[in-house]
Amino acid sequence: MPIAKIKKKTGIPNVNSSLRISSGTRRFGTIFVVSAPSGCGKTTLCKRLLKNMPGLCRSASFTTRAPRRGERDGIDYHFVSTKEFKTLIKKGKFIEHARVFGNFYGTPSGPIKKTLKNNKDILLSIDVKGAMQIKRLLGPRSVFIFILPPSLDALNKRLMKRHADSKGEINKRLEIAKEELSYLHKYDYAIVNCRLKDALSQLEAVIIAERLKIRKH
Ligand code: 5GP
């Protein structure tokens, strides 16, 4: 079939971009949004995914929570005061922001724009409220992935094993988890984290499949 006809059928605008598609890079970057109730292994999964997946960048969010041991300012998060965070909101610096477990979290819009402009994909590990804001704003450019625990009972056991929270705090997290799970139908993919290795393979499979799509936006 002549190229001109292929172009018309597929919407591929020119030969160069069709070559770029077949060589694995696309004209636009995609935002991969990953959410999960606390204790589902999302942080570990995202860290490993970023290590394994070339062309996938992370975004350092702003937060008002205190740094945990080993966390570095500007790398894991930008740690700011509530006053600074509110000023950033007023200046329109966030693409989304939400209050999670009593602290503020926000994704800065600058790095997102820059990454997408450079045809790179970006990974956002954010809560469901933030994810819904991204969906409203950039839905067609985004892919939404929800990480699930094998069951609420398993989640309870994982939270207890972490020894990070009191019984009251664990119950609160389980209540919030139930609320977060009610957003599942708004996501594109659900991955049950029974075994980390399997969940990681599935997460990688989603990224690869999305990158191979011909018509995305
Ligand atoms: P943690 O304090 O444990 O790192 O994160 C608590 C929750 O806040 C997690 O669900 C995490 O995904 C979410 N979170 C982290 N950064 C952001 C952000 O920029 N925006 C939103 N909406 N949630 C975030």
JSON list of C-alpha atoms and ligand atoms in Angstrom, two decimals:
[
{"chain": "A", "resi": 1, "resn": "MET", "atom": "CA", "xyz": [0.00, 0.00, 0.00]},
{"chain": "A", "resi": 2, "resn": "PRO", "atom": "CA", "xyz": [1.41, 3.44, -0.84]},
{"chain": "A", "resi": 3, "resn": "ILE", "atom": "CA", "xyz": [2.64, 5.50, 2.13]},
{"chain": "A", "resi": 4, "resn": "ALA", "atom": "CA", "xyz": [0.07, 8.22, 1.42]},
{"chain": "A", "resi": 5, "resn": "LYS", "atom": "CA", "xyz": [-2.76, 5.70, 1.85]},
{"chain": "A", "resi": 6, "resn": "ILE", "atom": "CA", "xyz": [-1.22, 4.28, 5.04]},
{"chain": "A", "resi": 7, "resn": "LYS", "atom": "CA", "xyz": [-0.94, 7.83, 6.35]},
{"chain": "A", "resi": 8, "resn": "LYS", "atom": "CA", "xyz": [-4.61, 8.46, 5.65]},
{"chain": "A", "resi": 9, "resn": "LYS", "atom": "CA", "xyz": [-5.73, 5.17, 7.22]},
{"chain": "A", "resi": 10, "resn": "THR", "atom": "CA", "xyz": [-3.63, 5.38, 10.38]},
{"chain": "A", "resi": 11, "resn": "GLY", "atom": "CA", "xyz": [-3.48, 9.11, 10.89]},
{"chain": "A", "resi": 12, "resn": "ILE", "atom": "CA", "xyz": [0.31, 8.88, 10.93]},
{"chain": "A", "resi": 13, "resn": "PRO", "atom": "CA", "xyz": [1.27, 12.32, 9.62]},
{"chain": "A", "resi": 14, "resn": "ASN", "atom": "CA", "xyz": [4.55, 11.53, 7.89]},
{"chain": "A", "resi": 15, "resn": "VAL", "atom": "CA", "xyz": [7.10, 8.82, 7.17]},
{"chain": "A", "resi": 16, "resn": "ASN", "atom": "CA", "xyz": [9.47, 10.09, 9.85]},
{"chain": "A", "resi": 17, "resn": "SER", "atom": "CA", "xyz": [6.93, 9.75, 12.62]},
{"chain": "A", "resi": 18, "resn": "SER", "atom": "CA", "xyz": [5.92, 6.28, 11.41]},
{"chain": "A", "resi": 19, "resn": "LEU", "atom": "CA", "xyz": [9.59, 5.30, 11.61]},
{"chain": "A", "resi": 20, "resn": "ARG", "atom": "CA", "xyz": [9.79, 6.80, 15.07]},
{"chain": "A", "resi": 21, "resn": "ILE", "atom": "CA", "xyz": [6.78, 4.73, 16.13]},
{"chain": "A", "resi": 22, "resn": "SER", "atom": "CA", "xyz": [8.30, 1.51, 14.82]},
{"chain": "A", "resi": 23, "resn": "SER", "atom": "CA", "xyz": [11.62, 2.26, 16.50]},
{"chain": "A", "resi": 24, "resn": "GLY", "atom": "CA", "xyz": [9.89, 2.55, 19.87]},
{"chain": "A", "resi": 25, "resn": "THR", "atom": "CA", "xyz": [9.74, 6.30, 20.43]},
{"chain": "A", "resi": 26, "resn": "ARG", "atom": "CA", "xyz": [6.70, 8.48, 19.93]},
{"chain": "A", "resi": 27, "resn": "ARG", "atom": "CA", "xyz": [5.97, 12.10, 19.28]},
{"chain": "A", "resi": 28, "resn": "PHE", "atom": "CA", "xyz": [4.37, 12.65, 22.68]},
{"chain": "A", "resi": 29, "resn": "GLY", "atom": "CA", "xyz": [5.22, 11.63, 26.19]},
{"chain": "A", "resi": 30, "resn": "THR", "atom": "CA", "xyz": [2.66, 9.89, 28.40]},
{"chain": "A", "resi": 31, "resn": "ILE", "atom": "CA", "xyz": [1.88, 10.47, 32.06]},
{"chain": "A", "resi": 32, "resn": "PHE", "atom": "CA", "xyz": [1.66, 7.17, 33.95]},
{"chain": "A", "resi": 33, "resn": "VAL", "atom": "CA", "xyz": [-0.30, 7.74, 37.13]},
{"chain": "A", "resi": 34, "resn": "VAL", "atom": "CA", "xyz": [0.07, 5.07, 39.81]},
{"chain": "A", "resi": 35, "resn": "SER", "atom": "CA", "xyz": [-2.13, 5.05, 42.92]},
{"chain": "A", "resi": 36, "resn": "ALA", "atom": "CA", "xyz": [-2.58, 2.55, 45.71]},
{"chain": "A", "resi": 37, "resn": "PRO", "atom": "CA", "xyz": [-3.77, 2.40, 49.29]},
{"chain": "A", "resi": 38, "resn": "SER", "atom": "CA", "xyz": [-0.97, 2.77, 51.83]},
{"chain": "A", "resi": 39, "resn": "GLY", "atom": "CA", "xyz": [0.84, -0.53, 52.40]},
{"chain": "A", "resi": 40, "resn": "CYS", "atom": "CA", "xyz": [0.34, -2.00, 48.90]},
{"chain": "A", "resi": 41, "resn": "GLY", "atom": "CA", "xyz": [4.01, -1.75, 47.93]},
{"chain": "A", "resi": 42, "resn": "LYS", "atom": "CA", "xyz": [3.56, 1.13, 45.49]},
{"chain": "A", "resi": 43, "resn": "THR", "atom": "CA", "xyz": [6.78, 2.95, 46.45]},
{"chain": "A", "resi": 44, "resn": "THR", "atom": "CA", "xyz": [8.94, -0.18, 46.01]},
{"chain": "A", "resi": 45, "resn": "LEU", "atom": "CA", "xyz": [7.22, -1.04, 42.74]},
{"chain": "A", "resi": 46, "resn": "CYS", "atom": "CA", "xyz": [7.67, 2.47, 41.33]},
{"chain": "A", "resi": 47, "resn": "LYS", "atom": "CA", "xyz": [11.35, 2.62, 42.37]},
{"chain": "A", "resi": 48, "resn": "ARG", "atom": "CA", "xyz": [12.07, -0.69, 40.60]},
{"chain": "A", "resi": 49, "resn": "LEU", "atom": "CA", "xyz": [10.03, 0.29, 37.57]},
{"chain": "A", "resi": 50, "resn": "LEU", "atom": "CA", "xyz": [12.02, 3.52, 37.16]},
{"chain": "A", "resi": 51, "resn": "LYS", "atom": "CA", "xyz": [15.25, 1.53, 37.39]},
{"chain": "A", "resi": 52, "resn": "ASN", "atom": "CA", "xyz": [14.15, -1.00, 34.75]},
{"chain": "A", "resi": 53, "resn": "MET", "atom": "CA", "xyz": [12.38, 1.23, 32.28]},
{"chain": "A", "resi": 54, "resn": "PRO", "atom": "CA", "xyz": [14.45, 3.59, 30.10]},
{"chain": "A", "resi": 55, "resn": "GLY", "atom": "CA", "xyz": [12.74, 6.80, 29.05]},
{"chain": "A", "resi": 56, "resn": "LEU", "atom": "CA", "xyz": [10.52, 6.85, 32.13]},
{"chain": "A", "resi": 57, "resn": "CYS", "atom": "CA", "xyz": [11.17, 9.83, 34.41]},
{"chain": "A", "resi": 58, "resn": "ARG", "atom": "CA", "xyz": [9.96, 10.50, 37.91]},
{"chain": "A", "resi": 59, "resn": "SER", "atom": "CA", "xyz": [8.65, 13.72, 39.30]},
{"chain": "A", "resi": 60, "resn": "ALA", "atom": "CA", "xyz": [9.64, 14.96, 42.76]},
{"chain": "A", "resi": 61, "resn": "SER", "atom": "CA", "xyz": [6.50, 16.20, 44.49]},
{"chain": "A", "resi": 62, "resn": "PHE", "atom": "CA", "xyz": [6.28, 18.97, 47.05]},
{"chain": "A", "resi": 63, "resn": "THR", "atom": "CA", "xyz": [5.08, 18.00, 50.49]},
{"chain": "A", "resi": 64, "resn": "THR", "atom": "CA", "xyz": [4.53, 19.55, 53.88]},
{"chain": "A", "resi": 65, "resn": "ARG", "atom": "CA", "xyz": [5.25, 16.31, 55.73]},
{"chain": "A", "resi": 66, "resn": "ALA", "atom": "CA", "xyz": [8.56, 15.90, 57.55]},
{"chain": "A", "resi": 67, "resn": "PRO", "atom": "CA", "xyz": [11.31, 13.94, 55.77]},
{"chain": "A", "resi": 68, "resn": "ARG", "atom": "CA", "xyz": [11.66, 10.30, 56.79]},
{"chain": "A", "resi": 69, "resn": "ARG", "atom": "CA", "xyz": [15.02, 8.75, 57.54]},
{"chain": "A", "resi": 70, "resn": "GLY", "atom": "CA", "xyz": [17.10, 8.52, 54.37]},
{"chain": "A", "resi": 71, "resn": "GLU", "atom": "CA", "xyz": [14.87, 10.85, 52.33]},
{"chain": "A", "resi": 72, "resn": "ARG", "atom": "CA", "xyz": [16.68, 13.65, 50.52]},
{"chain": "A", "resi": 73, "resn": "ASP", "atom": "CA", "xyz": [15.23, 17.09, 49.89]},
{"chain": "A", "resi": 74, "resn": "GLY", "atom": "CA", "xyz": [14.84, 17.78, 46.16]},
{"chain": "A", "resi": 75, "resn": "ILE", "atom": "CA", "xyz": [15.17, 14.10, 45.28]},
{"chain": "A", "resi": 76, "resn": "ASP", "atom": "CA", "xyz": [12.52, 12.12, 47.15]},
{"chain": "A", "resi": 77, "resn": "TYR", "atom": "CA", "xyz": [10.37, 15.20, 47.74]},
{"chain": "A", "resi": 78, "resn": "HIS", "atom": "CA", "xyz": [10.72, 18.95, 47.96]},
{"chain": "A", "resi": 79, "resn": "PHE", "atom": "CA", "xyz": [10.03, 19.45, 51.67]},
{"chain": "A", "resi": 80, "resn": "VAL", "atom": "CA", "xyz": [8.33, 22.77, 52.35]},
{"chain": "A", "resi": 81, "resn": "SER", "atom": "CA", "xyz": [6.32, 24.46, 55.10]},
{"chain": "A", "resi": 82, "resn": "THR", "atom": "CA", "xyz": [2.52, 24.78, 54.84]},
{"chain": "A", "resi": 83, "resn": "LYS", "atom": "CA", "xyz": [2.98, 28.52, 54.24]},
{"chain": "A", "resi": 84, "resn": "GLU", "atom": "CA", "xyz": [5.38, 27.89, 51.34]},
{"chain": "A", "resi": 85, "resn": "PHE", "atom": "CA", "xyz": [3.04, 25.23, 49.93]},
{"chain": "A", "resi": 86, "resn": "LYS", "atom": "CA", "xyz": [0.07, 27.63, 49.99]},
{"chain": "A", "resi": 87, "resn": "THR", "atom": "CA", "xyz": [2.15, 30.29, 48.24]},
{"chain": "A", "resi": 88, "resn": "LEU", "atom": "CA", "xyz": [3.02, 27.77, 45.52]},
{"chain": "A", "resi": 89, "resn": "ILE", "atom": "CA", "xyz": [-0.71, 26.96, 45.09]},
{"chain": "A", "resi": 90, "resn": "LYS", "atom": "CA", "xyz": [-1.49, 30.68, 44.73]},
{"chain": "A", "resi": 91, "resn": "LYS", "atom": "CA", "xyz": [1.24, 31.02, 42.11]},
{"chain": "A", "resi": 92, "resn": "GLY", "atom": "CA", "xyz": [-0.32, 28.14, 40.16]},
{"chain": "A", "resi": 93, "resn": "LYS", "atom": "CA", "xyz": [2.84, 26.02, 40.38]},
{"chain": "A", "resi": 94, "resn": "PHE", "atom": "CA", "xyz": [1.01, 22.69, 40.79]},
{"chain": "A", "resi": 95, "resn": "ILE", "atom": "CA", "xyz": [-0.65, 20.57, 38.16]},
{"chain": "A", "resi": 96, "resn": "GLU", "atom": "CA", "xyz": [-2.53, 18.88, 41.01]},
{"chain": "A", "resi": 97, "resn": "HIS", "atom": "CA", "xyz": [-2.40, 18.95, 44.78]},
{"chain": "A", "resi": 98, "resn": "ALA", "atom": "CA", "xyz": [-4.19, 17.20, 47.60]},
{"chain": "A", "resi": 99, "resn": "ARG", "atom": "CA", "xyz": [-4.22, 16.68, 51.32]},
{"chain": "A", "resi": 100, "resn": "VAL", "atom": "CA", "xyz": [-3.23, 13.12, 52.23]},
{"chain": "A", "resi": 101, "resn": "PHE", "atom": "CA", "xyz": [-3.07, 11.84, 55.82]},
{"chain": "A", "resi": 102, "resn": "GLY", "atom": "CA", "xyz": [-3.10, 15.44, 57.10]},
{"chain": "A", "resi": 103, "resn": "ASN", "atom": "CA", "xyz": [-0.22, 16.67, 54.91]},
{"chain": "A", "resi": 104, "resn": "PHE", "atom": "CA", "xyz": [-0.23, 18.54, 51.62]},
{"chain": "A", "resi": 105, "resn": "TYR", "atom": "CA", "xyz": [1.26, 17.01, 48.47]},
{"chain": "A", "resi": 106, "resn": "GLY", "atom": "CA", "xyz": [1.55, 18.57, 45.04]},
{"chain": "A", "resi": 107, "resn": "THR", "atom": "CA", "xyz": [3.00, 17.78, 41.63]},
{"chain": "A", "resi": 108, "resn": "PRO", "atom": "CA", "xyz": [4.90, 20.72, 40.12]},
{"chain": "A", "resi": 109, "resn": "SER", "atom": "CA", "xyz": [3.73, 21.50, 36.58]},
{"chain": "A", "resi": 110, "resn": "GLY", "atom": "CA", "xyz": [7.09, 22.75, 35.21]},
{"chain": "A", "resi": 111, "resn": "PRO", "atom": "CA", "xyz": [8.98, 19.41, 35.10]},
{"chain": "A", "resi": 112, "resn": "ILE", "atom": "CA", "xyz": [5.90, 17.63, 33.66]},
{"chain": "A", "resi": 113, "resn": "LYS", "atom": "CA", "xyz": [5.64, 20.05, 30.75]},
{"chain": "A", "resi": 114, "resn": "LYS", "atom": "CA", "xyz": [9.37, 19.81, 30.10]},
{"chain": "A", "resi": 115, "resn": "THR", "atom": "CA", "xyz": [9.42, 15.99, 30.20]},
{"chain": "A", "resi": 116, "resn": "LEU", "atom": "CA", "xyz": [6.44, 15.61, 27.89]},
{"chain": "A", "resi": 117, "resn": "LYS", "atom": "CA", "xyz": [7.85, 18.17, 25.49]},
{"chain": "A", "resi": 118, "resn": "ASN", "atom": "CA", "xyz": [11.04, 16.09, 25.29]},
{"chain": "A", "resi": 119, "resn": "ASN", "atom": "CA", "xyz": [8.97, 13.01, 24.29]},
{"chain": "A", "resi": 120, "resn": "LYS", "atom": "CA", "xyz": [9.73, 11.30, 27.58]},
{"chain": "A", "resi": 121, "resn": "ASP", "atom": "CA", "xyz": [7.20, 9.49, 29.75]},
{"chain": "A", "resi": 122, "resn": "ILE", "atom": "CA", "xyz": [6.65, 10.51, 33.33]},
{"chain": "A", "resi": 123, "resn": "LEU", "atom": "CA", "xyz": [5.62, 8.45, 36.34]},
{"chain": "A", "resi": 124, "resn": "LEU", "atom": "CA", "xyz": [3.44, 10.04, 39.00]},
{"chain": "A", "resi": 125, "resn": "SER", "atom": "CA", "xyz": [2.98, 8.11, 42.20]},
{"chain": "A", "resi": 126, "resn": "ILE", "atom": "CA", "xyz": [0.10, 10.05, 43.71]},
{"chain": "A", "resi": 127, "resn": "ASP", "atom": "CA", "xyz": [-3.13, 9.57, 45.66]},
{"chain": "A", "resi": 128, "resn": "VAL", "atom": "CA", "xyz": [-6.57, 9.09, 44.08]},
{"chain": "A", "resi": 129, "resn": "LYS", "atom": "CA", "xyz": [-7.66, 12.73, 44.55]},
{"chain": "A", "resi": 130, "resn": "GLY", "atom": "CA", "xyz": [-4.57, 13.97, 42.72]},
{"chain": "A", "resi": 131, "resn": "ALA", "atom": "CA", "xyz": [-5.04, 11.30, 40.05]},
{"chain": "A", "resi": 132, "resn": "MET", "atom": "CA", "xyz": [-8.60, 12.51, 39.37]},
{"chain": "A", "resi": 133, "resn": "GLN", "atom": "CA", "xyz": [-7.31, 16.07, 38.91]},
{"chain": "A", "resi": 134, "resn": "ILE", "atom": "CA", "xyz": [-4.78, 14.80, 36.35]},
{"chain": "A", "resi": 135, "resn": "LYS", "atom": "CA", "xyz": [-7.59, 12.89, 34.64]},
{"chain": "A", "resi": 136, "resn": "ARG", "atom": "CA", "xyz": [-9.69, 16.03, 34.29]},
{"chain": "A", "resi": 137, "resn": "LEU", "atom": "CA", "xyz": [-6.76, 18.10, 33.04]},
{"chain": "A", "resi": 138, "resn": "LEU", "atom": "CA", "xyz": [-4.68, 15.67, 31.01]},
{"chain": "A", "resi": 139, "resn": "GLY", "atom": "CA", "xyz": [-6.84, 12.55, 30.71]},
{"chain": "A", "resi": 140, "resn": "PRO", "atom": "CA", "xyz": [-6.02, 11.75, 27.06]},
{"chain": "A", "resi": 141, "resn": "ARG", "atom": "CA", "xyz": [-2.28, 12.07, 27.72]},
{"chain": "A", "resi": 142, "resn": "SER", "atom": "CA", "xyz": [-2.41, 9.85, 30.80]},
{"chain": "A", "resi": 143, "resn": "VAL", "atom": "CA", "xyz": [-2.66, 6.20, 31.77]},
{"chain": "A", "resi": 144, "resn": "PHE", "atom": "CA", "xyz": [-4.08, 5.33, 35.18]},
{"chain": "A", "resi": 145, "resn": "ILE", "atom": "CA", "xyz": [-2.83, 2.30, 37.09]},
{"chain": "A", "resi": 146, "resn": "PHE", "atom": "CA", "xyz": [-4.17, 1.11, 40.43]},
{"chain": "A", "resi": 147, "resn": "ILE", "atom": "CA", "xyz": [-2.13, -1.21, 42.65]},
{"chain": "A", "resi": 148, "resn": "LEU", "atom": "CA", "xyz": [-4.30, -3.45, 44.79]},
{"chain": "A", "resi": 149, "resn": "PRO", "atom": "CA", "xyz": [-3.57, -5.56, 47.86]},
{"chain": "A", "resi": 150, "resn": "PRO", "atom": "CA", "xyz": [-4.53, -9.24, 47.56]},
{"chain": "A", "resi": 151, "resn": "SER", "atom": "CA", "xyz": [-7.30, -8.50, 50.12]},
{"chain": "A", "resi": 152, "resn": "LEU", "atom": "CA", "xyz": [-8.10, -6.03, 52.90]},
{"chain": "A", "resi": 153, "resn": "ASP", "atom": "CA", "xyz": [-7.07, -8.70, 55.39]},
{"chain": "A", "resi": 154, "resn": "ALA", "atom": "CA", "xyz": [-3.68, -9.01, 53.68]},
{"chain": "A", "resi": 155, "resn": "LEU", "atom": "CA", "xyz": [-3.33, -5.21, 53.71]},
{"chain": "A", "resi": 156, "resn": "ASN", "atom": "CA", "xyz": [-4.07, -5.15, 57.44]},
{"chain": "A", "resi": 157, "resn": "LYS", "atom": "CA", "xyz": [-1.36, -7.77, 58.02]},
{"chain": "A", "resi": 158, "resn": "ARG", "atom": "CA", "xyz": [1.15, -5.82, 55.88]},
{"chain": "A", "resi": 159, "resn": "LEU", "atom": "CA", "xyz": [0.46, -2.58, 57.76]},
{"chain": "A", "resi": 160, "resn": "MET", "atom": "CA", "xyz": [0.91, -4.38, 61.09]},
{"chain": "A", "resi": 161, "resn": "LYS", "atom": "CA", "xyz": [4.16, -5.99, 59.90]},
{"chain": "A", "resi": 162, "resn": "ARG", "atom": "CA", "xyz": [5.60, -2.57, 59.02]},
{"chain": "A", "resi": 163, "resn": "HIS", "atom": "CA", "xyz": [5.48, -1.60, 62.72]},
{"chain": "A", "resi": 164, "resn": "ALA", "atom": "CA", "xyz": [5.34, 1.99, 61.51]},
{"chain": "A", "resi": 165, "resn": "ASP", "atom": "CA", "xyz": [1.86, 2.85, 62.78]},
{"chain": "A", "resi": 166, "resn": "SER", "atom": "CA", "xyz": [-0.24, 2.41, 65.90]},
{"chain": "A", "resi": 167, "resn": "LYS", "atom": "CA", "xyz": [-3.37, 0.20, 65.85]},
{"chain": "A", "resi": 168, "resn": "GLY", "atom": "CA", "xyz": [-5.54, 3.33, 65.62]},
{"chain": "A", "resi": 169, "resn": "GLU", "atom": "CA", "xyz": [-3.47, 4.65, 62.71]},
{"chain": "A", "resi": 170, "resn": "ILE", "atom": "CA", "xyz": [-3.70, 1.25, 60.93]},
{"chain": "A", "resi": 171, "resn": "ASN", "atom": "CA", "xyz": [-7.51, 1.25, 61.29]},
{"chain": "A", "resi": 172, "resn": "LYS", "atom": "CA", "xyz": [-7.60, 4.79, 59.87]},
{"chain": "A", "resi": 173, "resn": "ARG", "atom": "CA", "xyz": [-5.43, 3.71, 56.92]},
{"chain": "A", "resi": 174, "resn": "LEU", "atom": "CA", "xyz": [-7.75, 0.73, 56.28]},
{"chain": "A", "resi": 175, "resn": "GLU", "atom": "CA", "xyz": [-10.79, 3.01, 56.27]},
{"chain": "A", "resi": 176, "resn": "ILE", "atom": "CA", "xyz": [-9.05, 5.36, 53.81]},
{"chain": "A", "resi": 177, "resn": "ALA", "atom": "CA", "xyz": [-8.02, 2.29, 51.73]},
{"chain": "A", "resi": 178, "resn": "LYS", "atom": "CA", "xyz": [-11.70, 1.32, 51.36]},
{"chain": "A", "resi": 179, "resn": "GLU", "atom": "CA", "xyz": [-12.53, 4.84, 50.21]},
{"chain": "A", "resi": 180, "resn": "GLU", "atom": "CA", "xyz": [-9.62, 4.80, 47.72]},
{"chain": "A", "resi": 181, "resn": "LEU", "atom": "CA", "xyz": [-10.73, 1.43, 46.35]},
{"chain": "A", "resi": 182, "resn": "SER", "atom": "CA", "xyz": [-14.04, 3.02, 45.35]},
{"chain": "A", "resi": 183, "resn": "TYR", "atom": "CA", "xyz": [-12.08, 4.93, 42.65]},
{"chain": "A", "resi": 184, "resn": "LEU", "atom": "CA", "xyz": [-10.85, 1.72, 41.01]},
{"chain": "A", "resi": 185, "resn": "HIS", "atom": "CA", "xyz": [-13.33, 1.90, 38.11]},
{"chain": "A", "resi": 186, "resn": "LYS", "atom": "CA", "xyz": [-11.85, 5.27, 37.08]},
{"chain": "A", "resi": 187, "resn": "TYR", "atom": "CA", "xyz": [-8.45, 3.67, 36.39]},
{"chain": "A", "resi": 188, "resn": "ASP", "atom": "CA", "xyz": [-7.30, 1.92, 33.21]},
{"chain": "A", "resi": 189, "resn": "TYR", "atom": "CA", "xyz": [-5.39, -0.95, 34.80]},
{"chain": "A", "resi": 190, "resn": "ALA", "atom": "CA", "xyz": [-5.53, -2.87, 38.08]},
{"chain": "A", "resi": 191, "resn": "ILE", "atom": "CA", "xyz": [-2.52, -4.78, 39.32]},
{"chain": "A", "resi": 192, "resn": "VAL", "atom": "CA", "xyz": [-2.81, -7.01, 42.38]},
{"chain": "A", "resi": 193, "resn": "ASN", "atom": "CA", "xyz": [0.45, -7.01, 44.31]},
{"chain": "A", "resi": 194, "resn": "CYS", "atom": "CA", "xyz": [0.58, -10.58, 45.62]},
{"chain": "A", "resi": 195, "resn": "ARG", "atom": "CA", "xyz": [4.22, -11.14, 44.69]},
{"chain": "A", "resi": 196, "resn": "LEU", "atom": "CA", "xyz": [6.39, -8.09, 44.02]},
{"chain": "A", "resi": 197, "resn": "LYS", "atom": "CA", "xyz": [8.13, -9.75, 41.08]},
{"chain": "A", "resi": 198, "resn": "ASP", "atom": "CA", "xyz": [4.85, -10.54, 39.29]},
{"chain": "A", "resi": 199, "resn": "ALA", "atom": "CA", "xyz": [3.35, -7.13, 39.99]},
{"chain": "A", "resi": 200, "resn": "LEU", "atom": "CA", "xyz": [6.50, -5.46, 38.62]},
{"chain": "A", "resi": 201, "resn": "SER", "atom": "CA", "xyz": [6.34, -7.54, 35.41]},
{"chain": "A", "resi": 202, "resn": "GLN", "atom": "CA", "xyz": [2.70, -6.55, 34.98]},
{"chain": "A", "resi": 203, "resn": "LEU", "atom": "CA", "xyz": [3.51, -2.89, 35.55]},
{"chain": "A", "resi": 204, "resn": "GLU", "atom": "CA", "xyz": [6.29, -3.07, 32.97]},
{"chain": "A", "resi": 205, "resn": "ALA", "atom": "CA", "xyz": [3.92, -4.82, 30.57]},
{"chain": "A", "resi": 206, "resn": "VAL", "atom": "CA", "xyz": [1.45, -1.93, 30.87]},
{"chain": "A", "resi": 207, "resn": "ILE", "atom": "CA", "xyz": [4.15, 0.64, 30.08]},
{"chain": "A", "resi": 208, "resn": "ILE", "atom": "CA", "xyz": [5.41, -1.38, 27.11]},
{"chain": "A", "resi": 209, "resn": "ALA", "atom": "CA", "xyz": [1.90, -1.96, 25.72]},
{"chain": "A", "resi": 210, "resn": "GLU", "atom": "CA", "xyz": [1.03, 1.73, 26.05]},
{"chain": "A", "resi": 211, "resn": "ARG", "atom": "CA", "xyz": [4.25, 2.70, 24.29]},
{"chain": "A", "resi": 212, "resn": "LEU", "atom": "CA", "xyz": [3.42, 0.36, 21.41]},
{"chain": "A", "resi": 213, "resn": "LYS", "atom": "CA", "xyz": [-0.01, 1.87, 20.81]},
{"chain": "A", "resi": 214, "resn": "ILE", "atom": "CA", "xyz": [-0.28, 3.48, 17.40]},
{"chain": "A", "resi": 215, "resn": "ARG", "atom": "CA", "xyz": [-3.07, 5.92, 18.07]},
{"chain": "A", "resi": 216, "resn": "LYS", "atom": "CA", "xyz": [-2.91, 7.38, 21.54]},
{"chain": "A", "resi": 217, "resn": "HIS", "atom": "CA", "xyz": [-4.04, 10.94, 21.78]},
{"chain": "B", "resi": 1, "resn": "5GP", "atom": "P1", "xyz": [4.16, 9.31, 51.59]},
{"chain": "B", "resi": 1, "resn": "5GP", "atom": "O1", "xyz": [4.09, 10.42, 52.57]},
{"chain": "B", "resi": 1, "resn": "5GP", "atom": "O2", "xyz": [3.97, 7.95, 52.24]},
{"chain": "B", "resi": 1, "resn": "5GP", "atom": "O3", "xyz": [5.39, 9.37, 50.73]},
{"chain": "B", "resi": 1, "resn": "5GP", "atom": "O4", "xyz": [2.91, 9.48, 50.60]},
{"chain": "B", "resi": 1, "resn": "5GP", "atom": "C1", "xyz": [1.59, 9.48, 51.09]},
{"chain": "B", "resi": 1, "resn": "5GP", "atom": "C2", "xyz": [0.63, 9.47, 49.91]},
{"chain": "B", "resi": 1, "resn": "5GP", "atom": "O5", "xyz": [0.74, 10.71, 49.18]},
{"chain": "B", "resi": 1, "resn": "5GP", "atom": "C3", "xyz": [0.91, 8.37, 48.89]},
{"chain": "B", "resi": 1, "resn": "5GP", "atom": "O6", "xyz": [-0.34, 7.83, 48.47]},
{"chain": "B", "resi": 1, "resn": "5GP", "atom": "C4", "xyz": [1.57, 9.11, 47.75]},
{"chain": "B", "resi": 1, "resn": "5GP", "atom": "O7", "xyz": [1.37, 8.46, 46.53]},
{"chain": "B", "resi": 1, "resn": "5GP", "atom": "C5", "xyz": [0.83, 10.41, 47.81]},
{"chain": "B", "resi": 1, "resn": "5GP", "atom": "N1", "xyz": [1.54, 11.48, 47.10]},
{"chain": "B", "resi": 1, "resn": "5GP", "atom": "C6", "xyz": [2.88, 11.65, 46.97]},
{"chain": "B", "resi": 1, "resn": "5GP", "atom": "N2", "xyz": [3.16, 12.72, 46.22]},
{"chain": "B", "resi": 1, "resn": "5GP", "atom": "C7", "xyz": [1.96, 13.23, 45.84]},
{"chain": "B", "resi": 1, "resn": "5GP", "atom": "C8", "xyz": [1.57, 14.34, 45.02]},
{"chain": "B", "resi": 1, "resn": "5GP", "atom": "O8", "xyz": [2.37, 15.09, 44.49]},
{"chain": "B", "resi": 1, "resn": "5GP", "atom": "N3", "xyz": [0.24, 14.54, 44.87]},
{"chain": "B", "resi": 1, "resn": "5GP", "atom": "C9", "xyz": [-0.71, 13.74, 45.44]},
{"chain": "B", "resi": 1, "resn": "5GP", "atom": "N4", "xyz": [-1.98, 14.02, 45.20]},
{"chain": "B", "resi": 1, "resn": "5GP", "atom": "N5", "xyz": [-0.38, 12.69, 46.21]},
{"chain": "B", "resi": 1, "resn": "5GP", "atom": "C10", "xyz": [0.93, 12.45, 46.41]}
]
